[in-house]
Short mmCIF file of C-alpha atoms in Angstrom, two decimals:
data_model
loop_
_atom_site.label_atom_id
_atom_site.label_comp_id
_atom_site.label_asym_id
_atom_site.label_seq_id
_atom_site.Cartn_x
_atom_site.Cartn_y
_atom_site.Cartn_z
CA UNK A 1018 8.81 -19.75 -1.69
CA UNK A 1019 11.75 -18.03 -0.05
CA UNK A 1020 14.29 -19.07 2.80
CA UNK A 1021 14.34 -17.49 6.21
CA UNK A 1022 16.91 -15.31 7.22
CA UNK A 1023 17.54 -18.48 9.89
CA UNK A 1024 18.51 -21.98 7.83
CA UNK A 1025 17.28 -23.68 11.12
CA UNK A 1026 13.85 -22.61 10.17
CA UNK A 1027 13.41 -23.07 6.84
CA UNK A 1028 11.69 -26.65 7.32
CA UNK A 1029 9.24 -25.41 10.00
CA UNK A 1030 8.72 -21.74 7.66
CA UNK A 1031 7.76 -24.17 4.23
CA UNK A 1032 5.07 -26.04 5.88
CA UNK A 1033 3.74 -22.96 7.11
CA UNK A 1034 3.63 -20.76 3.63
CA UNK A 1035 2.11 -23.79 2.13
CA UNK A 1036 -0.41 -24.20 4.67
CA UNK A 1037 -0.83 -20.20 3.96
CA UNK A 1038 -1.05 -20.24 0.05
CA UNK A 1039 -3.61 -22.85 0.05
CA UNK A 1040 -5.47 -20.97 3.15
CA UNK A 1041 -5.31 -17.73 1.10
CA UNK A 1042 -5.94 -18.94 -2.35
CA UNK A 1043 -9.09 -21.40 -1.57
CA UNK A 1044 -10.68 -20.11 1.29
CA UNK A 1045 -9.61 -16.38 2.40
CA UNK A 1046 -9.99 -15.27 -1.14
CA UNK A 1047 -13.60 -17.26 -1.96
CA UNK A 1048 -14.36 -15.11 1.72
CA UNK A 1049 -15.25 -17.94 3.52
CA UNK A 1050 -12.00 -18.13 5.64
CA UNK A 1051 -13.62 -17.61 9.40
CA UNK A 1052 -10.32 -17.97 11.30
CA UNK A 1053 -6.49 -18.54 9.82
CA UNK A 1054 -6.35 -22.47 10.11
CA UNK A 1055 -2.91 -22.18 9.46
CA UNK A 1056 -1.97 -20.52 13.07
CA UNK A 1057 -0.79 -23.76 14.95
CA UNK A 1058 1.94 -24.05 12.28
CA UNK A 1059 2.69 -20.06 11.97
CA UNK A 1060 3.25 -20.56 16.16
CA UNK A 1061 6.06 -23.43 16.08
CA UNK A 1062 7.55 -21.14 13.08
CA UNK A 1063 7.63 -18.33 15.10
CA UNK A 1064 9.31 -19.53 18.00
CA UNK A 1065 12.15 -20.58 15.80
CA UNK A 1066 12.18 -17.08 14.43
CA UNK A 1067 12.25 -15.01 17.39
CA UNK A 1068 15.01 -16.69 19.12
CA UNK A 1069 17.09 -16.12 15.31
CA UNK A 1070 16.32 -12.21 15.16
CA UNK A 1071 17.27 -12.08 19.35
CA UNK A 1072 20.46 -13.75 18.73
CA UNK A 1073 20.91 -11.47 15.87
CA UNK A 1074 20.05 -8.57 17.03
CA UNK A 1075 17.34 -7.07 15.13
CA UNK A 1076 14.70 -7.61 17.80
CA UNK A 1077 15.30 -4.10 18.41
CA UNK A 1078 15.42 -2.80 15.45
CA UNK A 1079 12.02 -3.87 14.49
CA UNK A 1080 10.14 -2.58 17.61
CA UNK A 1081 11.46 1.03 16.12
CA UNK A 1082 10.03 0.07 12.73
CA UNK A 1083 6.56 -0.95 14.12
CA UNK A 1084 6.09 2.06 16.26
CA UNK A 1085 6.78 4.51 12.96
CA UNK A 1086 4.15 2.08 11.18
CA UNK A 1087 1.36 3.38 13.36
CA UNK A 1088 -0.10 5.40 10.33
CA UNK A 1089 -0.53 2.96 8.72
CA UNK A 1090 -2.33 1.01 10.24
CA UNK A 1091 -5.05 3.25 11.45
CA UNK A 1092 -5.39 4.51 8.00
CA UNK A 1093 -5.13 0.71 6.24
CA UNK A 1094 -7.18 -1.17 8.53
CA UNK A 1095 -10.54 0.52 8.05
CA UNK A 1096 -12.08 -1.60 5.28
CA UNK A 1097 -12.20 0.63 1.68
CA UNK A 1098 -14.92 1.51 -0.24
CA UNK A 1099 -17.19 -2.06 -1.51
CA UNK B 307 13.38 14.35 -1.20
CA UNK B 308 13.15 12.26 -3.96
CA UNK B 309 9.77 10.79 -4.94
CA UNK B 310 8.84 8.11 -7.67
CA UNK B 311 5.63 6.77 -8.91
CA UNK B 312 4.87 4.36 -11.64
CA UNK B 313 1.75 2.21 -12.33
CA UNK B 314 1.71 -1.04 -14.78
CA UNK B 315 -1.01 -3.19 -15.87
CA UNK B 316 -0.53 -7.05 -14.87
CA UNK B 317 -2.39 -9.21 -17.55
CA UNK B 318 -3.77 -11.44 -14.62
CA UNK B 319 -6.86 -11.44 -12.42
CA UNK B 320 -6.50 -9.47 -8.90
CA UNK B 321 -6.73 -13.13 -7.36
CA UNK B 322 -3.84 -14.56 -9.13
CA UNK B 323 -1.67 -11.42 -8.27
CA UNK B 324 -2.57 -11.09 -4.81
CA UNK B 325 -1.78 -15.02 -4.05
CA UNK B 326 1.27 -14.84 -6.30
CA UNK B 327 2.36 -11.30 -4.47
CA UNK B 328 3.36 -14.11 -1.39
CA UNK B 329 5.48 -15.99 -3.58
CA UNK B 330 7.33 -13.44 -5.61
CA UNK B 331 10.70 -14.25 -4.15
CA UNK B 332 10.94 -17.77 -4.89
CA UNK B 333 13.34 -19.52 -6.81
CA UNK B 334 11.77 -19.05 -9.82
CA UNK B 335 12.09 -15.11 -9.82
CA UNK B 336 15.68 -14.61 -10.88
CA UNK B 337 15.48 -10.77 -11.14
CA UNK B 338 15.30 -11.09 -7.23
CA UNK B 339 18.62 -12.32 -6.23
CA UNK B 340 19.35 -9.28 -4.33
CA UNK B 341 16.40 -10.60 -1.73
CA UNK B 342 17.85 -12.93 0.95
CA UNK B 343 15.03 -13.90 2.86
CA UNK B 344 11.54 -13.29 3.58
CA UNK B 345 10.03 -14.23 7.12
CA UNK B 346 6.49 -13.31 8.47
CA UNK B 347 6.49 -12.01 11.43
CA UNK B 348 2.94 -11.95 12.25
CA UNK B 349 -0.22 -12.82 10.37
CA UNK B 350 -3.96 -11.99 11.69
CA UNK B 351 -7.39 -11.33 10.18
CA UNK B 352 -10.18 -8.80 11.21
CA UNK B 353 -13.05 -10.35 12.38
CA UNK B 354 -15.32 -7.75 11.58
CA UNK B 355 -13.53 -6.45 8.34
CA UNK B 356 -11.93 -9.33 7.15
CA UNK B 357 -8.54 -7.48 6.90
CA UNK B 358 -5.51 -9.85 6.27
CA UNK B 359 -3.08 -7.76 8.10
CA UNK B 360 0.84 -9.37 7.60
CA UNK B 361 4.11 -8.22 9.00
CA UNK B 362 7.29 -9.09 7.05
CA UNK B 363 11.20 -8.90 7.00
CA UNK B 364 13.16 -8.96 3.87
CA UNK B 365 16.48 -9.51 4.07
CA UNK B 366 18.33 -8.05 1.02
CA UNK B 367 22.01 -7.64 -0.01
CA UNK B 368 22.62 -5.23 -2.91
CA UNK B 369 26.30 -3.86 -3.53
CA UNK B 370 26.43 -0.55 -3.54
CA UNK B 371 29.38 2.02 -4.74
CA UNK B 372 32.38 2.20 -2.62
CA UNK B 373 32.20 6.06 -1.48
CA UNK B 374 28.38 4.98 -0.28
CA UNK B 375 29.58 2.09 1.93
CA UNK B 376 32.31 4.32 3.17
CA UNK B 377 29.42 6.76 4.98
CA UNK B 378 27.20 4.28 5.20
CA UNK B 379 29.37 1.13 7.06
CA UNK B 380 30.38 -1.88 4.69
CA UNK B 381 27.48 -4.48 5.31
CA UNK B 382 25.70 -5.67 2.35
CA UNK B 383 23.16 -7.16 4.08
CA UNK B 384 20.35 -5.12 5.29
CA UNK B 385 16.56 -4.94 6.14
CA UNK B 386 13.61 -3.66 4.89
CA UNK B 387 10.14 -4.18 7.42
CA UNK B 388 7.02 -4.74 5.69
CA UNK B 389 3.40 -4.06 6.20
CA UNK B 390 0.37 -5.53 3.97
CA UNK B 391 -3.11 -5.19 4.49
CA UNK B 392 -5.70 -7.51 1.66
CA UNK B 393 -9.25 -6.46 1.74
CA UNK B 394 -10.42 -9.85 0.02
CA UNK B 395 -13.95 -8.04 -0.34
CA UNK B 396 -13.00 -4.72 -2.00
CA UNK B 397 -10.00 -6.60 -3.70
CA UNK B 398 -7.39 -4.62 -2.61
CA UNK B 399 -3.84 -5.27 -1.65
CA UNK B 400 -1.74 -2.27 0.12
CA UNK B 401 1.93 -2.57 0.89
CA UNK B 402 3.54 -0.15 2.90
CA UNK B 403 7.59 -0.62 3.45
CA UNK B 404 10.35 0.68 4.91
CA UNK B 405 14.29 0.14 5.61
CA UNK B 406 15.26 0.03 8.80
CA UNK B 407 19.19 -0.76 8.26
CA UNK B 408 20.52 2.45 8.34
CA UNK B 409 17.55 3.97 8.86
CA UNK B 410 18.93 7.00 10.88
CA UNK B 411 20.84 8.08 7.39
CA UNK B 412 18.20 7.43 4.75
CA UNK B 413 14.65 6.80 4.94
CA UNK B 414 13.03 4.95 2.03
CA UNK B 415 9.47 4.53 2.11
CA UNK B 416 7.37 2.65 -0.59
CA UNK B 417 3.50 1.95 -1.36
CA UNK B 418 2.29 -0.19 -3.20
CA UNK B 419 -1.01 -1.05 -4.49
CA UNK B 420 -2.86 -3.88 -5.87
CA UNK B 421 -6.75 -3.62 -7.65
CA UNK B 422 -8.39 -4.76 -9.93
CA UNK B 423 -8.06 -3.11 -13.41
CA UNK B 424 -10.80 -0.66 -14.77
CA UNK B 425 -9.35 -0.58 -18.05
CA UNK B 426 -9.38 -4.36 -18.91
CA UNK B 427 -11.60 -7.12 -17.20
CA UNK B 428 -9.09 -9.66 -15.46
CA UNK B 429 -6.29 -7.59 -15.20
CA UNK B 430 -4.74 -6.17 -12.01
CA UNK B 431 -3.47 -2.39 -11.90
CA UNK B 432 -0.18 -1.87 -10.21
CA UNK B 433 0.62 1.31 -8.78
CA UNK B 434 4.14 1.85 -6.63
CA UNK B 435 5.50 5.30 -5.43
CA UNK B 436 8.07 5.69 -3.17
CA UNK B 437 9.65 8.49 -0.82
CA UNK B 438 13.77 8.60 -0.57
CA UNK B 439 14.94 11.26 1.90
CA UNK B 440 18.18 11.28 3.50
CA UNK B 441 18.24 12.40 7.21
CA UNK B 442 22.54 12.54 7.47
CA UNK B 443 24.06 16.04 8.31
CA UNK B 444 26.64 17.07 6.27
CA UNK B 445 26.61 19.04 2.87
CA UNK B 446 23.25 19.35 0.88
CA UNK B 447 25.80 18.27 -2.18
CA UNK B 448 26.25 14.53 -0.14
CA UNK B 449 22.27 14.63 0.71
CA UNK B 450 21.56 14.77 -2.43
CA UNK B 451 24.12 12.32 -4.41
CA UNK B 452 22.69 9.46 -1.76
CA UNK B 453 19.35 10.43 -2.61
CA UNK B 454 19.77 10.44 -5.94
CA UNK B 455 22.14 6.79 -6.13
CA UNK B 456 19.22 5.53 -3.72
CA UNK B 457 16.35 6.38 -6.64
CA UNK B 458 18.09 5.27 -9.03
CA UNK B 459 19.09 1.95 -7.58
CA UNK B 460 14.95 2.00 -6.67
CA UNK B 461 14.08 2.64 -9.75
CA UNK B 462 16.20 -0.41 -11.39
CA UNK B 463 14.89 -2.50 -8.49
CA UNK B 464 11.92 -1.69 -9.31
CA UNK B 465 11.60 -2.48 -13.18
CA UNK B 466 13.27 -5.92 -12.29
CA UNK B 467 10.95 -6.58 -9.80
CA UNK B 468 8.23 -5.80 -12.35
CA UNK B 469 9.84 -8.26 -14.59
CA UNK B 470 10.34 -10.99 -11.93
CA UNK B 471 6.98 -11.08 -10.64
CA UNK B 472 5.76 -11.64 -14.67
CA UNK B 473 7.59 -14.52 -14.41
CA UNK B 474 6.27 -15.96 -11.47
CA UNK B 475 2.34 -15.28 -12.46
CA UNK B 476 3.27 -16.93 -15.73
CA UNK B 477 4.84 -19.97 -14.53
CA UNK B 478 1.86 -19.99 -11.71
CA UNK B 479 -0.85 -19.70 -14.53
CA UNK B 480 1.16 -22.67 -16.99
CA UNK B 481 1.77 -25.07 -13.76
CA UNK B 482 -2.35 -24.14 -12.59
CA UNK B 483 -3.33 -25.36 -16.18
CA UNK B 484 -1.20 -28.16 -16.08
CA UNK B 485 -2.55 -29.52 -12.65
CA UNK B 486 -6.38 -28.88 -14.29
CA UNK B 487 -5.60 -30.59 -17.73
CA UNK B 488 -3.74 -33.66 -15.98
CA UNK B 489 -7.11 -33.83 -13.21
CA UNK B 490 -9.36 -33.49 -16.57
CA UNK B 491 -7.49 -36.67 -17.90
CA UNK B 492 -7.35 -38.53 -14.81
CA UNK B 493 -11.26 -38.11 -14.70
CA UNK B 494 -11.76 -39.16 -18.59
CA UNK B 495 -9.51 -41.81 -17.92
CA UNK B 496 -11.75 -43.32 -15.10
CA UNK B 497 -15.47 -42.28 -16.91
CA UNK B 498 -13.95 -44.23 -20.25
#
């Protein structure tokens, strides 16, 4: 898998993607994931993260990308044709 | 405006592309040295729809020519913010991105789309198509030129990434069938 864009959190962000690929791969694609078991992990990686792009500066940056991603979602998130 | 589609045909099943889609940037993908990092900003699932909605940030560094980085500032590095949406139970993977480093001179905007192939059984149909505009005043002449540099430079990204992401489903599928023959043996061993 890749690195972060923070070394610090590269430890925390690889037990987290594996947790996710195995997640994905045997239960979320089989459809019988119910919840993402992998959450508790994708938390502690994600407090690492956030303080990175704060100190960085892209915090901001990123609130301007979600709002123009709005679309998207409301035309992505309804479920397609089964 | 400059637009660009293309579709290819990946000679592996919707599942294996969709779970290998998460690891395209990894080590073994050497077309993708221009990618930096990958982080995940946020990861939930539907309850009613079973959506796998992801937010992620690629971090990319691609040189660029001179003239370009003059207009544009002399980072490298820059950003590109990522949407995905997997609907496990119509098989579909959508991928909507976007740059957001200099974002107020060019806007790049790509789709991409993962199903599962009506032309062969176990294959997975690729389609990409991207929209290049750039926003900076100034001459039409200068528009253009950027526009065009920036769909080229997509378009070579592009094929590599193609060719990158073969690499990493093949090497997946050998490394699978490795792990299966080895548990095979281990049980033969024990039954003999």
């Amino acid at each position: 898998m890749s690195a972060s864009l923070a070394p610090e959190c590269n430890d925390v962000k690889e037990r987290y993607d594996t947790c996710f690929l195995k997640w994905y791969s045997e239960k979320y694609l089989r459809n019988t994931a119910t919840t993402d078991e992998c959450e508790p992990l994708f938390r502690q990686y994600k407090t690492c993260l956030t303080k990175a792009l704060k100190e960085r500066g892209i915090d901001q940056m990123l609130e301007d990308a979600k709002a123009d991603n709005k679309e998207n979602d409301a035309e992505y998130m309804k479920p397609s044709a089964r | 405006m400059r637009i660009f589609a293309s579709q290819h045909e990946f000679a592996y099943s919707w599942e294996e592309v969709s779970t290998n889609n998460w690891r395209k940037y990894c080590a073994h993908n050497d077309k993708a040295s221009h990618v930096l990092a990958v982080d995940t900003l946020s990861r939930s699932l539907d309850a009613t729809t079973h959506i796998l909605r992801t937010e992620r940030l690629i971090t990319c560094r691609q040189s660029m020519p001179q003239w370009v980085k003059r207009i544009m500032g002399s980072d490298d590095t820059s950003y590109v913010y990522e949407v995905s949406y997997v609907d496990a139970q119509a098989k579909r993977v959508t991928m909507c991105s976007q740059n957001m480093t200099w974002s107020e001179l060019l806007q790049v905007q790509e789709k991409v789309v993962y199903t599962p192939s009506v032309e062969a059984e176990g294959h997975t149909r690729f389609e990409q198509s991207a929209r290049i505009i750039a926003l900076c005043g100034g001459w039409q002449k200068i528009k253009n030129s950027i526009e065009e540099i920036s769909l080229e430079r997509f378009r070579q990204n592009a094929a590599k990434g193609r060719e990158g992401f073969e690499r990493v489903l093949e090497i997946s599928r050998q490394v699978f069938a490795q792990q299966r023959e080895e548990a095979r043996q281990q049980r033969e061993g024990v039954a003999a």
